[in-house]
């Protein structure tokens, strides 16, 4: 939410704030942006994992529970799609090269500039944990959902880049869960939310007109 007050040509005051439900709203907004191929102001996944890194500074149980659910969802989708892409023939480069790990201690200009270089060419989502590249282009990458729409090359031409290994995802989830248990409350024992249906079923984006190239996420209605 944004509120602003202007007092002339050269003086302005703005206040930005968020309700305790903002993480759930951020997830919905991010998925809608992906549906229409709109670039977000900042990477949703980076924000979530940066919050997880600093979860000990958070005190609101409901916000932390929403963060836990979102971190679980993001990690679960990657855990499903990565092995599926490898089985389809996408190259595994983990034994050859390791890209630099994401720095989630701070969210600064350097991090934003790096994220700008790994935006999905299909849905414009910032690929924070992993992405797929192809030998036909040195600059284009795509998210794990939309590999089939990246180019016409066979899977054997493509390779998967992993910035966040599964153990880092697990560590982030455990840190958020531990903070939630420390603060207590019924939300600490809530079961994980279902991952998107697209990840479970392996469905490619729905057929769509050329001007609307992005499908809904798994489970989106």
Tab-separated table of C-alpha atoms in Angstrom:
chain	number	residue	atom	x	y	z
A	1	UNK	CA	0.000	0.000	0.000
A	2	UNK	CA	1.219	3.497	-0.728
A	3	UNK	CA	0.064	6.862	0.562
A	4	UNK	CA	1.552	10.196	-0.454
A	5	UNK	CA	1.116	13.867	0.360
A	6	UNK	CA	2.499	16.662	-1.818
A	7	UNK	CA	3.098	20.220	-0.579
A	8	UNK	CA	4.284	21.997	-3.694
A	9	UNK	CA	6.662	21.385	-6.538
A	10	UNK	CA	9.755	20.392	-4.565
A	11	UNK	CA	8.548	18.872	-1.319
A	12	UNK	CA	6.881	15.492	-0.944
A	13	UNK	CA	6.302	12.940	1.786
A	14	UNK	CA	5.423	9.289	1.244
A	15	UNK	CA	4.632	6.449	3.630
A	16	UNK	CA	4.820	2.762	2.696
A	17	UNK	CA	3.424	0.067	4.963
A	18	UNK	CA	2.143	-3.498	4.797
A	19	UNK	CA	-0.563	-5.404	6.636
A	20	UNK	CA	0.178	-8.715	8.318
A	21	UNK	CA	-1.364	-10.531	5.346
A	22	UNK	CA	0.981	-8.925	2.821
A	23	UNK	CA	2.972	-12.110	2.105
A	24	UNK	CA	-0.150	-13.910	0.885
A	25	UNK	CA	-1.050	-10.897	-1.259
A	26	UNK	CA	2.515	-10.797	-2.622
A	27	UNK	CA	2.233	-14.430	-3.717
A	28	UNK	CA	-1.033	-13.755	-5.549
A	29	UNK	CA	0.366	-10.620	-7.189
A	30	UNK	CA	3.515	-12.437	-8.286
A	31	UNK	CA	1.503	-15.240	-9.896
A	32	UNK	CA	-0.718	-12.751	-11.724
A	33	UNK	CA	2.350	-10.936	-13.022
A	34	UNK	CA	3.642	-14.253	-14.362
A	35	UNK	CA	0.358	-14.923	-16.110
A	36	UNK	CA	0.598	-11.721	-18.126
A	37	UNK	CA	4.389	-11.689	-18.510
A	38	UNK	CA	4.898	-8.525	-16.486
A	39	UNK	CA	8.242	-7.772	-14.864
A	40	UNK	CA	8.016	-7.235	-11.103
A	41	UNK	CA	9.728	-4.325	-9.362
A	42	UNK	CA	11.739	-6.787	-7.271
A	43	UNK	CA	12.144	-10.546	-7.261
A	44	UNK	CA	9.453	-12.186	-5.143
A	45	UNK	CA	11.568	-15.234	-4.298
A	46	UNK	CA	14.512	-13.102	-3.190
A	47	UNK	CA	12.279	-11.117	-0.848
A	48	UNK	CA	10.932	-14.319	0.715
A	49	UNK	CA	14.342	-15.924	1.253
A	50	UNK	CA	15.818	-12.665	2.570
A	51	UNK	CA	12.976	-12.518	5.097
A	52	UNK	CA	13.699	-16.120	6.042
A	53	UNK	CA	17.347	-15.189	6.610
A	54	UNK	CA	16.233	-12.478	9.057
A	55	UNK	CA	13.256	-14.312	10.531
A	56	UNK	CA	14.623	-13.957	14.077
A	57	UNK	CA	13.898	-10.235	13.772
A	58	UNK	CA	10.212	-10.926	13.112
A	59	UNK	CA	7.695	-11.157	15.962
A	60	UNK	CA	4.290	-11.469	14.307
A	61	UNK	CA	3.252	-15.138	14.379
A	62	UNK	CA	0.778	-14.865	11.522
A	63	UNK	CA	3.305	-13.189	9.205
A	64	UNK	CA	5.927	-15.817	10.017
A	65	UNK	CA	3.403	-18.592	9.342
A	66	UNK	CA	2.668	-17.077	5.924
A	67	UNK	CA	6.395	-16.844	5.246
A	68	UNK	CA	6.833	-20.500	6.181
A	69	UNK	CA	4.038	-21.541	3.811
A	70	UNK	CA	5.504	-19.521	0.946
A	71	UNK	CA	9.064	-20.784	1.467
A	72	UNK	CA	7.741	-24.338	1.541
A	73	UNK	CA	5.792	-23.762	-1.674
A	74	UNK	CA	8.769	-22.310	-3.540
A	75	UNK	CA	11.112	-25.073	-2.366
A	76	UNK	CA	8.603	-27.822	-3.144
A	77	UNK	CA	8.052	-26.608	-6.702
A	78	UNK	CA	11.783	-26.605	-7.389
A	79	UNK	CA	12.159	-30.038	-5.785
A	80	UNK	CA	9.544	-31.431	-8.174
A	81	UNK	CA	10.561	-29.688	-11.399
A	82	UNK	CA	14.340	-30.079	-11.240
A	83	UNK	CA	14.370	-33.916	-11.318
A	84	UNK	CA	11.660	-33.892	-13.980
A	85	UNK	CA	13.733	-31.666	-16.257
A	86	UNK	CA	16.797	-33.830	-15.725
A	87	UNK	CA	14.767	-36.901	-16.696
A	88	UNK	CA	13.593	-35.076	-19.836
A	89	UNK	CA	17.192	-34.656	-20.934
A	90	UNK	CA	18.144	-31.192	-19.647
A	91	UNK	CA	21.842	-31.205	-18.782
A	92	UNK	CA	22.973	-31.327	-15.151
A	93	UNK	CA	25.961	-28.997	-14.660
A	94	UNK	CA	26.386	-29.454	-10.915
A	95	UNK	CA	29.480	-31.622	-11.317
A	96	UNK	CA	31.018	-29.173	-13.790
A	97	UNK	CA	30.333	-25.684	-12.469
A	98	UNK	CA	28.676	-24.066	-9.478
A	99	UNK	CA	27.192	-20.587	-9.916
A	100	UNK	CA	27.680	-18.129	-7.046
A	101	UNK	CA	25.275	-18.641	-4.157
A	102	UNK	CA	22.613	-16.037	-3.564
A	103	UNK	CA	23.459	-13.504	-0.875
A	104	UNK	CA	20.329	-13.080	1.238
A	105	UNK	CA	21.935	-11.061	4.012
A	106	UNK	CA	21.024	-7.786	2.300
A	107	UNK	CA	18.814	-6.639	-0.542
A	108	UNK	CA	20.887	-4.001	-2.301
A	109	UNK	CA	21.539	-2.629	-5.789
A	110	UNK	CA	24.125	-5.290	-6.550
A	111	UNK	CA	21.580	-8.016	-5.815
A	112	UNK	CA	18.946	-6.287	-7.926
A	113	UNK	CA	21.348	-5.863	-10.837
A	114	UNK	CA	22.236	-9.558	-10.710
A	115	UNK	CA	18.546	-10.529	-10.623
A	116	UNK	CA	17.907	-8.403	-13.724
A	117	UNK	CA	20.183	-10.762	-15.665
A	118	UNK	CA	18.147	-13.890	-14.857
A	119	UNK	CA	14.599	-12.962	-15.741
A	120	UNK	CA	12.515	-15.662	-17.421
A	121	UNK	CA	12.143	-14.857	-21.114
A	122	UNK	CA	8.573	-16.217	-21.059
A	123	UNK	CA	6.832	-15.018	-17.885
A	124	UNK	CA	9.356	-12.352	-16.703
A	125	UNK	CA	9.725	-14.028	-13.318
A	126	UNK	CA	13.084	-13.485	-11.611
A	127	UNK	CA	14.754	-16.895	-11.465
A	128	UNK	CA	16.216	-16.845	-7.965
A	129	UNK	CA	16.718	-20.513	-7.069
A	130	UNK	CA	17.238	-22.043	-10.505
A	131	UNK	CA	16.808	-21.428	-14.206
A	132	UNK	CA	17.272	-23.161	-17.533
A	133	UNK	CA	19.589	-21.892	-20.243
A	134	UNK	CA	20.141	-23.089	-23.793
A	135	UNK	CA	23.185	-23.305	-26.048
A	136	UNK	CA	21.319	-21.283	-28.677
A	137	UNK	CA	21.556	-18.112	-26.557
A	138	UNK	CA	24.151	-16.709	-24.174
A	139	UNK	CA	21.744	-14.284	-22.541
A	140	UNK	CA	18.283	-15.859	-22.331
A	141	UNK	CA	17.100	-18.040	-19.458
A	142	UNK	CA	13.685	-19.243	-18.400
A	143	UNK	CA	12.036	-20.454	-15.222
A	144	UNK	CA	11.454	-24.152	-14.660
A	145	UNK	CA	7.767	-23.860	-15.510
A	146	UNK	CA	8.217	-22.629	-19.067
A	147	UNK	CA	11.140	-24.580	-20.507
A	148	UNK	CA	8.954	-25.838	-23.358
A	149	UNK	CA	8.376	-22.229	-24.473
A	150	UNK	CA	11.951	-21.003	-24.266
A	151	UNK	CA	13.028	-22.070	-27.762
A	152	UNK	CA	12.639	-24.899	-30.263
A	153	UNK	CA	15.854	-26.645	-29.289
A	154	UNK	CA	15.665	-30.187	-27.883
A	155	UNK	CA	16.129	-30.732	-24.127
A	156	UNK	CA	19.645	-32.037	-24.764
A	157	UNK	CA	20.643	-28.500	-25.801
A	158	UNK	CA	19.455	-27.050	-22.518
A	159	UNK	CA	21.077	-26.985	-19.094
A	160	UNK	CA	19.850	-26.255	-15.577
A	161	UNK	CA	21.501	-23.637	-13.371
A	162	UNK	CA	21.064	-24.089	-9.606
A	163	UNK	CA	21.834	-21.120	-7.373
A	164	UNK	CA	20.011	-22.576	-4.394
A	165	UNK	CA	20.639	-26.276	-3.707
A	166	UNK	CA	17.961	-28.241	-1.896
A	167	UNK	CA	19.880	-28.152	1.382
A	168	UNK	CA	19.729	-24.347	1.418
A	169	UNK	CA	15.986	-24.491	0.853
A	170	UNK	CA	15.687	-26.934	3.728
A	171	UNK	CA	17.780	-24.738	6.014
A	172	UNK	CA	15.560	-21.721	5.286
A	173	UNK	CA	12.411	-23.716	6.039
A	174	UNK	CA	13.835	-25.061	9.293
A	175	UNK	CA	14.879	-21.574	10.427
A	176	UNK	CA	11.379	-20.185	9.872
A	177	UNK	CA	9.753	-23.190	11.543
A	178	UNK	CA	12.068	-22.867	14.545
A	179	UNK	CA	11.174	-19.188	14.959
A	180	UNK	CA	7.502	-20.046	14.765
A	181	UNK	CA	7.853	-22.717	17.457
A	182	UNK	CA	9.745	-20.278	19.657
A	183	UNK	CA	6.916	-17.758	19.474
A	184	UNK	CA	4.311	-20.508	19.892
A	185	UNK	CA	0.723	-20.446	18.734
A	186	UNK	CA	-1.567	-22.814	16.867
A	187	UNK	CA	-0.112	-21.756	13.510
A	188	UNK	CA	3.200	-23.422	14.387
A	189	UNK	CA	1.786	-26.870	13.604
A	190	UNK	CA	-0.101	-26.026	10.413
A	191	UNK	CA	0.512	-28.658	7.689
A	192	UNK	CA	2.295	-27.600	4.488
A	193	UNK	CA	0.186	-26.032	1.756
A	194	UNK	CA	-0.260	-27.924	-1.475
A	195	UNK	CA	2.277	-27.105	-4.183
A	196	UNK	CA	0.960	-25.669	-7.457
A	197	UNK	CA	-0.807	-28.175	-9.674
A	198	UNK	CA	1.549	-27.418	-12.581
A	199	UNK	CA	4.465	-28.810	-10.576
A	200	UNK	CA	2.513	-31.890	-9.495
A	201	UNK	CA	1.167	-32.757	-12.936
A	202	UNK	CA	4.060	-31.547	-15.038
A	203	UNK	CA	1.647	-29.621	-17.218
A	204	UNK	CA	3.061	-27.170	-19.701
A	205	UNK	CA	1.453	-23.735	-19.928
A	206	UNK	CA	-1.995	-23.862	-21.472
A	207	UNK	CA	-2.271	-23.065	-25.206
A	208	UNK	CA	-2.673	-19.323	-25.460
A	209	UNK	CA	-2.743	-16.486	-27.975
A	210	UNK	CA	0.661	-15.099	-29.007
A	211	UNK	CA	0.132	-11.888	-27.016
A	212	UNK	CA	-0.599	-13.793	-23.786
A	213	UNK	CA	2.171	-16.407	-23.629
A	214	UNK	CA	2.097	-17.284	-19.945
A	215	UNK	CA	0.063	-20.002	-18.305
A	216	UNK	CA	-1.278	-19.958	-14.753
A	217	UNK	CA	0.767	-21.711	-12.064
A	218	UNK	CA	-0.105	-25.136	-10.803
A	219	UNK	CA	-3.350	-24.992	-8.926
A	220	UNK	CA	-4.313	-21.542	-10.210
A	221	UNK	CA	-7.964	-21.041	-11.110
